[in-house]
Amino acid sequence: MIGIGPGDIEYLSLKAYKLLQQVEVVVGYTTYIELIDELLSPDQQIISTGMGGEKERAEKAIARAAGGQSVAVISSGDPGIYGMAGLILEILKRRKEKKSAADSIEVEIVPGITASTASAAALGAPLMHDHAVISLSDLLTPWDKIKKRIKAAASSDMITALYNPRSSQRTEQIKIARDIFLDHCSPETPAGIVRSARRGEDEEVVITCLKNMLDHRIDMLSTVIIGNSSTYVDEGMMLAEDGAMITPRGYEL
Ligand code: SAH
């Protein structure tokens, strides 16, 4: 399982870079295969599937590995953060219980730069203090549970990174999440929206506040970072167009 980072191959680890060139088979979501396309050679077999094909990809990868091939399953960011690593380990555990050939598969997990840290770097230094990462996707997690976690983060003054904030079908969750934050935090709390972080020219960075965050484009390519009560915007630091978002660690200056 290989994390390919946020998109631009410059942000790939050297380990991931080497392994991607060595393996016989590369399995991944079509968009992610395209992101690393220039590293791959015609000798390698590519198995790509569309969005939502996670189980199918995992099964195919395991079948190839069980047949003796070296296989890289790629995830964007880090494979262990809403990626493929957990699913594959779970399937392997099941197979082991059934004593199938997958017993002999050797597994390695190569971490990658996840969307929260890639987005934080584009915004400044918003994650300098304790923070929570919450996915707003309720496809695999009940929405009530997600809301509880949002409340817990908002009420404990955690900086919060929201993954999967909004899709064409899921448009309400981000509004509800914002309202929960407003119940606990100042409307002026800085909020950053980063779209396609570290994907070259495609990167878009907006620094706004809780009150106004819904006025900006938020979609499945975006990560939203909501600050804590100490987070502020340095408008003079032109890291992003709107300045830089900073959460003090607490040093005396
Ligand atoms: N394994 C991935 C996360 C997959 S969930 C990781 O560790 O980053 C998919 C969500 O991640 C997207 O909806 C978006 O919220 C976020 N994401 C992934 N890549 C991103 C990028 N380059 N810029 C901003 N957000 C990104």
mmCIF file of C-alpha atoms and ligand atoms in Angstrom:
data_model
loop_
_atom_site.group_PDB
_atom_site.id
_atom_site.type_symbol
_atom_site.label_atom_id
_atom_site.label_comp_id
_atom_site.label_asym_id
_atom_site.label_seq_id
_atom_site.Cartn_x
_atom_site.Cartn_y
_atom_site.Cartn_z
ATOM 1 C CA MET A 1 0.000 0.000 0.000
ATOM 2 C CA ILE A 2 1.574 3.201 -1.139
ATOM 3 C CA GLY A 3 0.592 6.747 -0.250
ATOM 4 C CA ILE A 4 1.233 8.993 -3.230
ATOM 5 C CA GLY A 5 0.782 12.232 -1.281
ATOM 6 C CA PRO A 6 -1.491 15.088 -2.305
ATOM 7 C CA GLY A 7 -0.917 14.861 -6.060
ATOM 8 C CA ASP A 8 2.232 16.465 -7.377
ATOM 9 C CA ILE A 9 4.882 13.727 -7.526
ATOM 10 C CA GLU A 10 7.403 16.081 -5.951
ATOM 11 C CA TYR A 11 5.534 15.331 -2.724
ATOM 12 C CA LEU A 12 5.956 11.572 -3.032
ATOM 13 C CA SER A 13 8.365 9.894 -0.601
ATOM 14 C CA LEU A 14 11.546 8.472 -2.064
ATOM 15 C CA LYS A 15 10.434 5.034 -0.865
ATOM 16 C CA ALA A 16 7.128 5.352 -2.726
ATOM 17 C CA TYR A 17 8.950 6.615 -5.800
ATOM 18 C CA LYS A 18 11.303 3.628 -5.874
ATOM 19 C CA LEU A 19 8.652 1.005 -5.180
ATOM 20 C CA LEU A 20 6.289 2.377 -7.819
ATOM 21 C CA GLN A 21 8.982 1.867 -10.411
ATOM 22 C CA GLN A 22 9.849 -1.648 -9.213
ATOM 23 C CA VAL A 23 6.481 -3.352 -8.828
ATOM 24 C CA GLU A 24 4.908 -5.485 -11.535
ATOM 25 C CA VAL A 25 1.329 -4.341 -10.975
ATOM 26 C CA VAL A 26 -0.072 -0.964 -9.922
ATOM 27 C CA VAL A 27 -3.666 -0.846 -8.685
ATOM 28 C CA GLY A 28 -5.532 2.383 -8.050
ATOM 29 C CA TYR A 29 -8.407 4.742 -8.644
ATOM 30 C CA THR A 30 -8.114 6.075 -12.207
ATOM 31 C CA THR A 31 -7.488 9.696 -11.146
ATOM 32 C CA TYR A 32 -4.622 8.682 -8.863
ATOM 33 C CA ILE A 33 -3.034 6.484 -11.527
ATOM 34 C CA GLU A 34 -3.034 9.567 -13.781
ATOM 35 C CA LEU A 35 -1.250 11.598 -11.081
ATOM 36 C CA ILE A 36 1.718 9.199 -11.043
ATOM 37 C CA ASP A 37 1.539 8.232 -14.697
ATOM 38 C CA GLU A 38 4.966 9.618 -15.564
ATOM 39 C CA LEU A 39 6.641 7.210 -13.116
ATOM 40 C CA LEU A 40 5.136 4.096 -14.651
ATOM 41 C CA SER A 41 6.537 2.065 -17.524
ATOM 42 C CA PRO A 42 4.737 0.131 -20.276
ATOM 43 C CA ASP A 43 6.022 -3.138 -18.760
ATOM 44 C CA GLN A 44 3.938 -2.622 -15.668
ATOM 45 C CA GLN A 45 0.344 -3.765 -15.503
ATOM 46 C CA ILE A 46 -2.105 -1.123 -14.418
ATOM 47 C CA ILE A 47 -5.433 -1.998 -12.861
ATOM 48 C CA SER A 48 -7.573 1.080 -12.404
ATOM 49 C CA THR A 49 -11.170 1.351 -11.338
ATOM 50 C CA GLY A 50 -13.549 4.239 -10.812
ATOM 51 C CA MET A 51 -14.640 5.858 -7.588
ATOM 52 C CA GLY A 52 -16.336 3.518 -5.165
ATOM 53 C CA GLY A 53 -14.497 0.480 -6.543
ATOM 54 C CA GLU A 54 -12.392 0.076 -3.398
ATOM 55 C CA LYS A 55 -13.419 -3.498 -2.610
ATOM 56 C CA GLU A 56 -12.994 -4.542 -6.219
ATOM 57 C CA ARG A 57 -9.510 -2.961 -6.332
ATOM 58 C CA ALA A 58 -8.513 -4.609 -3.072
ATOM 59 C CA GLU A 59 -9.713 -8.039 -4.206
ATOM 60 C CA LYS A 60 -7.920 -7.734 -7.531
ATOM 61 C CA ALA A 61 -4.694 -6.616 -5.866
ATOM 62 C CA ILE A 62 -4.817 -9.456 -3.364
ATOM 63 C CA ALA A 63 -5.487 -11.996 -6.129
ATOM 64 C CA ARG A 64 -2.422 -10.759 -8.038
ATOM 65 C CA ALA A 65 -0.228 -10.784 -4.937
ATOM 66 C CA ALA A 66 -1.447 -14.265 -4.003
ATOM 67 C CA GLY A 67 -0.429 -15.344 -7.506
ATOM 68 C CA GLY A 68 3.132 -14.229 -6.786
ATOM 69 C CA GLN A 69 3.265 -10.776 -8.399
ATOM 70 C CA SER A 70 4.565 -7.661 -6.679
ATOM 71 C CA VAL A 71 1.649 -5.258 -6.420
ATOM 72 C CA ALA A 72 1.376 -1.617 -5.371
ATOM 73 C CA VAL A 73 -2.062 -0.421 -4.290
ATOM 74 C CA ILE A 74 -2.011 3.347 -4.349
ATOM 75 C CA SER A 75 -3.996 5.799 -2.250
ATOM 76 C CA SER A 76 -3.866 9.559 -2.436
ATOM 77 C CA GLY A 77 -2.285 11.147 0.615
ATOM 78 C CA ASP A 78 -1.683 8.483 3.212
ATOM 79 C CA PRO A 79 -3.044 4.969 2.623
ATOM 80 C CA GLY A 80 -3.960 4.630 6.296
ATOM 81 C CA ILE A 81 -6.125 7.781 6.389
ATOM 82 C CA TYR A 82 -9.450 7.069 4.665
ATOM 83 C CA GLY A 83 -7.339 5.087 2.206
ATOM 84 C CA MET A 84 -6.895 1.475 1.134
ATOM 85 C CA ALA A 85 -4.651 0.175 3.939
ATOM 86 C CA GLY A 86 -7.351 -0.730 6.445
ATOM 87 C CA LEU A 87 -9.580 -2.414 3.883
ATOM 88 C CA ILE A 88 -6.755 -4.590 2.586
ATOM 89 C CA LEU A 89 -5.630 -5.635 6.067
ATOM 90 C CA GLU A 90 -9.226 -6.498 6.929
ATOM 91 C CA ILE A 91 -9.683 -8.621 3.812
ATOM 92 C CA LEU A 92 -6.373 -10.379 4.445
ATOM 93 C CA LYS A 93 -7.457 -11.133 8.003
ATOM 94 C CA ARG A 94 -10.702 -12.668 6.700
ATOM 95 C CA ARG A 95 -8.794 -14.762 4.200
ATOM 96 C CA LYS A 96 -6.359 -15.931 6.818
ATOM 97 C CA GLU A 97 -9.251 -17.113 8.923
ATOM 98 C CA LYS A 98 -10.405 -19.112 5.922
ATOM 99 C CA LYS A 99 -6.829 -20.335 5.362
ATOM 100 C CA SER A 100 -6.543 -19.248 1.761
ATOM 101 C CA ALA A 101 -3.452 -18.641 -0.340
ATOM 102 C CA ALA A 102 -3.367 -15.002 0.734
ATOM 103 C CA ASP A 103 -1.673 -16.210 3.926
ATOM 104 C CA SER A 104 1.689 -15.897 2.288
ATOM 105 C CA ILE A 105 1.301 -12.301 1.084
ATOM 106 C CA GLU A 106 3.882 -9.923 2.507
ATOM 107 C CA VAL A 107 2.490 -6.481 3.178
ATOM 108 C CA GLU A 108 4.171 -3.110 3.491
ATOM 109 C CA ILE A 109 2.485 0.230 4.117
ATOM 110 C CA VAL A 110 4.275 3.291 2.787
ATOM 111 C CA PRO A 111 2.941 6.469 4.400
ATOM 112 C CA GLY A 112 2.275 9.620 2.422
ATOM 113 C CA ILE A 113 1.646 13.303 3.014
ATOM 114 C CA THR A 114 -2.034 13.481 3.912
ATOM 115 C CA ALA A 115 -4.478 16.182 2.774
ATOM 116 C CA SER A 116 -4.581 17.886 6.185
ATOM 117 C CA THR A 117 -0.850 18.568 6.314
ATOM 118 C CA ALA A 118 -0.610 19.394 2.594
ATOM 119 C CA SER A 119 -3.484 21.862 3.021
ATOM 120 C CA ALA A 120 -2.025 23.261 6.241
ATOM 121 C CA ALA A 121 1.234 23.995 4.436
ATOM 122 C CA ALA A 122 -0.662 25.939 1.788
ATOM 123 C CA LEU A 123 -2.478 27.968 4.457
ATOM 124 C CA GLY A 124 0.428 28.710 6.792
ATOM 125 C CA ALA A 125 0.678 26.899 10.116
ATOM 126 C CA PRO A 126 -2.904 26.243 11.274
ATOM 127 C CA LEU A 127 -2.322 22.780 12.786
ATOM 128 C CA MET A 128 0.305 23.847 15.320
ATOM 129 C CA HIS A 129 -1.881 22.720 18.194
ATOM 130 C CA ASP A 130 -4.110 19.757 18.989
ATOM 131 C CA HIS A 131 -6.408 18.954 16.140
ATOM 132 C CA ALA A 132 -9.048 16.562 14.907
ATOM 133 C CA VAL A 133 -9.543 15.092 11.457
ATOM 134 C CA ILE A 134 -13.149 14.350 10.545
ATOM 135 C CA SER A 135 -14.559 13.003 7.305
ATOM 136 C CA LEU A 136 -18.013 14.348 6.486
ATOM 137 C CA SER A 137 -18.763 11.358 4.273
ATOM 138 C CA ASP A 138 -21.637 9.372 5.711
ATOM 139 C CA LEU A 139 -21.451 6.618 3.120
ATOM 140 C CA LEU A 140 -19.782 4.221 5.571
ATOM 141 C CA THR A 141 -20.357 6.050 8.870
ATOM 142 C CA PRO A 142 -23.732 7.023 10.359
ATOM 143 C CA TRP A 143 -24.278 10.798 10.180
ATOM 144 C CA ASP A 144 -25.256 10.945 13.884
ATOM 145 C CA LYS A 145 -21.855 9.613 14.848
ATOM 146 C CA ILE A 146 -20.112 12.165 12.626
ATOM 147 C CA LYS A 147 -22.169 14.981 14.161
ATOM 148 C CA LYS A 148 -21.199 13.816 17.655
ATOM 149 C CA ARG A 149 -17.533 13.955 16.692
ATOM 150 C CA ILE A 150 -17.905 17.419 15.161
ATOM 151 C CA LYS A 151 -19.524 18.601 18.395
ATOM 152 C CA ALA A 152 -16.734 17.065 20.452
ATOM 153 C CA ALA A 153 -14.059 18.770 18.349
ATOM 154 C CA ALA A 154 -15.836 22.124 18.291
ATOM 155 C CA SER A 155 -16.587 22.119 22.020
ATOM 156 C CA SER A 156 -13.023 21.185 22.977
ATOM 157 C CA ASP A 157 -11.412 23.997 21.002
ATOM 158 C CA MET A 158 -9.675 21.595 18.624
ATOM 159 C CA ILE A 159 -8.467 22.823 15.282
ATOM 160 C CA THR A 160 -10.389 20.628 12.831
ATOM 161 C CA ALA A 161 -9.602 19.393 9.341
ATOM 162 C CA LEU A 162 -12.684 18.305 7.418
ATOM 163 C CA TYR A 163 -12.134 15.714 4.683
ATOM 164 C CA ASN A 164 -14.790 14.813 2.079
ATOM 165 C CA PRO A 165 -16.564 18.060 2.945
ATOM 166 C CA ARG A 166 -19.073 18.157 0.130
ATOM 167 C CA SER A 167 -20.001 16.192 -3.008
ATOM 168 C CA SER A 168 -22.677 16.731 -5.599
ATOM 169 C CA GLN A 169 -24.968 14.402 -3.606
ATOM 170 C CA ARG A 170 -23.867 15.377 -0.121
ATOM 171 C CA THR A 171 -24.412 19.105 0.109
ATOM 172 C CA GLU A 172 -25.962 19.556 3.576
ATOM 173 C CA GLN A 173 -23.260 18.062 5.801
ATOM 174 C CA ILE A 174 -20.864 20.979 5.499
ATOM 175 C CA LYS A 175 -23.649 23.430 6.420
ATOM 176 C CA ILE A 176 -24.605 21.402 9.482
ATOM 177 C CA ALA A 177 -20.931 21.056 10.460
ATOM 178 C CA ARG A 178 -20.479 24.829 10.147
ATOM 179 C CA ASP A 179 -23.545 25.437 12.322
ATOM 180 C CA ILE A 180 -22.267 23.081 15.020
ATOM 181 C CA PHE A 181 -18.985 25.012 15.049
ATOM 182 C CA LEU A 182 -20.907 28.279 15.317
ATOM 183 C CA ASP A 183 -22.647 26.935 18.444
ATOM 184 C CA HIS A 184 -19.259 26.675 20.151
ATOM 185 C CA CYS A 185 -16.856 29.057 18.422
ATOM 186 C CA SER A 186 -16.725 32.710 17.389
ATOM 187 C CA PRO A 187 -18.094 33.419 13.886
ATOM 188 C CA GLU A 188 -14.764 35.151 13.206
ATOM 189 C CA THR A 189 -12.761 31.925 13.767
ATOM 190 C CA PRO A 190 -10.410 31.613 10.791
ATOM 191 C CA ALA A 191 -11.245 28.860 8.316
ATOM 192 C CA GLY A 192 -9.096 27.781 5.380
ATOM 193 C CA ILE A 193 -10.302 26.013 2.272
ATOM 194 C CA VAL A 194 -7.677 24.327 0.144
ATOM 195 C CA ARG A 195 -8.608 22.739 -3.137
ATOM 196 C CA SER A 196 -6.146 20.407 -4.880
ATOM 197 C CA ALA A 197 -3.408 21.162 -2.342
ATOM 198 C CA ARG A 198 0.047 20.571 -3.812
ATOM 199 C CA ARG A 199 -1.350 19.630 -7.219
ATOM 200 C CA GLY A 200 0.620 22.244 -9.095
ATOM 201 C CA GLU A 201 -1.371 24.920 -10.881
ATOM 202 C CA ASP A 202 -4.659 23.426 -9.708
ATOM 203 C CA GLU A 203 -4.104 24.451 -6.083
ATOM 204 C CA GLU A 204 -6.614 27.012 -4.777
ATOM 205 C CA VAL A 205 -6.319 28.517 -1.310
ATOM 206 C CA VAL A 206 -8.914 30.632 0.473
ATOM 207 C CA ILE A 207 -8.627 32.014 3.985
ATOM 208 C CA THR A 208 -11.967 33.061 5.389
ATOM 209 C CA CYS A 209 -13.884 32.658 8.661
ATOM 210 C CA LEU A 210 -16.601 30.359 10.011
ATOM 211 C CA LYS A 211 -19.296 32.940 9.282
ATOM 212 C CA ASN A 212 -18.367 33.291 5.599
ATOM 213 C CA MET A 213 -16.878 29.909 4.711
ATOM 214 C CA LEU A 214 -19.960 28.662 2.854
ATOM 215 C CA ASP A 215 -19.682 31.545 0.374
ATOM 216 C CA HIS A 216 -16.673 29.815 -1.195
ATOM 217 C CA ARG A 217 -16.376 26.776 -3.390
ATOM 218 C CA ILE A 218 -16.056 23.592 -1.322
ATOM 219 C CA ASP A 219 -16.096 20.202 -3.049
ATOM 220 C CA MET A 220 -14.585 16.720 -2.945
ATOM 221 C CA LEU A 221 -11.184 18.060 -3.929
ATOM 222 C CA SER A 222 -11.169 20.408 -0.943
ATOM 223 C CA THR A 223 -10.053 20.159 2.648
ATOM 224 C CA VAL A 224 -11.453 22.655 5.134
ATOM 225 C CA ILE A 225 -9.410 23.612 8.178
ATOM 226 C CA ILE A 226 -11.216 25.430 10.980
ATOM 227 C CA GLY A 227 -8.943 27.101 13.521
ATOM 228 C CA ASN A 228 -9.183 27.097 17.314
ATOM 229 C CA SER A 229 -9.840 30.132 19.520
ATOM 230 C CA SER A 230 -6.195 31.270 19.198
ATOM 231 C CA THR A 231 -5.869 30.908 15.416
ATOM 232 C CA TYR A 232 -5.408 34.206 13.570
ATOM 233 C CA VAL A 233 -4.679 35.451 10.075
ATOM 234 C CA ASP A 234 -1.459 37.332 9.347
ATOM 235 C CA GLU A 235 -2.529 39.439 6.380
ATOM 236 C CA GLY A 236 1.027 40.637 5.828
ATOM 237 C CA MET A 237 2.444 37.159 5.260
ATOM 238 C CA MET A 238 1.590 36.520 1.637
ATOM 239 C CA LEU A 239 1.832 32.751 1.739
ATOM 240 C CA ALA A 240 -1.668 32.507 0.292
ATOM 241 C CA GLU A 241 -3.536 35.349 -1.423
ATOM 242 C CA ASP A 242 -5.296 36.213 1.839
ATOM 243 C CA GLY A 243 -2.217 35.991 4.068
ATOM 244 C CA ALA A 244 -1.350 33.109 6.348
ATOM 245 C CA MET A 245 -3.369 31.225 8.948
ATOM 246 C CA ILE A 246 -1.426 30.710 12.181
ATOM 247 C CA THR A 247 -2.277 28.839 15.360
ATOM 248 C CA PRO A 248 0.210 29.810 18.070
ATOM 249 C CA ARG A 249 1.901 26.922 19.817
ATOM 250 C CA GLY A 250 2.309 29.086 22.892
ATOM 251 C CA TYR A 251 5.905 30.319 22.716
ATOM 252 C CA GLU A 252 6.591 33.633 24.481
ATOM 253 C CA LEU A 253 7.851 36.112 21.913
HETATM 254 N N1 SAH B 1 -6.005 9.168 1.902
HETATM 255 C C1 SAH B 1 -6.260 10.572 1.618
HETATM 256 C C2 SAH B 1 -7.679 10.992 1.950
HETATM 257 C C3 SAH B 1 -8.753 10.361 1.107
HETATM 258 S S1 SAH B 1 -10.356 10.971 1.478
HETATM 259 C C4 SAH B 1 -5.234 11.436 2.368
HETATM 260 O O1 SAH B 1 -4.549 10.938 3.261
HETATM 261 O O2 SAH B 1 -5.119 12.624 2.026
HETATM 262 C C5 SAH B 1 -10.568 12.136 0.154
HETATM 263 C C6 SAH B 1 -10.580 13.546 0.689
HETATM 264 O O3 SAH B 1 -9.250 13.964 0.986
HETATM 265 C C7 SAH B 1 -11.066 14.602 -0.310
HETATM 266 O O4 SAH B 1 -12.476 14.692 -0.339
HETATM 267 C C8 SAH B 1 -10.451 15.864 0.252
HETATM 268 O O5 SAH B 1 -11.185 16.333 1.370
HETATM 269 C C9 SAH B 1 -9.108 15.341 0.756
HETATM 270 N N2 SAH B 1 -8.012 15.549 -0.234
HETATM 271 C C10 SAH B 1 -7.296 14.602 -0.860
HETATM 272 N N3 SAH B 1 -6.342 15.157 -1.640
HETATM 273 C C11 SAH B 1 -6.452 16.499 -1.475
HETATM 274 C C12 SAH B 1 -5.743 17.620 -1.994
HETATM 275 N N4 SAH B 1 -4.714 17.459 -2.835
HETATM 276 N N5 SAH B 1 -6.126 18.871 -1.614
HETATM 277 C C13 SAH B 1 -7.155 19.037 -0.747
HETATM 278 N N6 SAH B 1 -7.847 18.014 -0.217
HETATM 279 C C14 SAH B 1 -7.512 16.760 -0.577
#
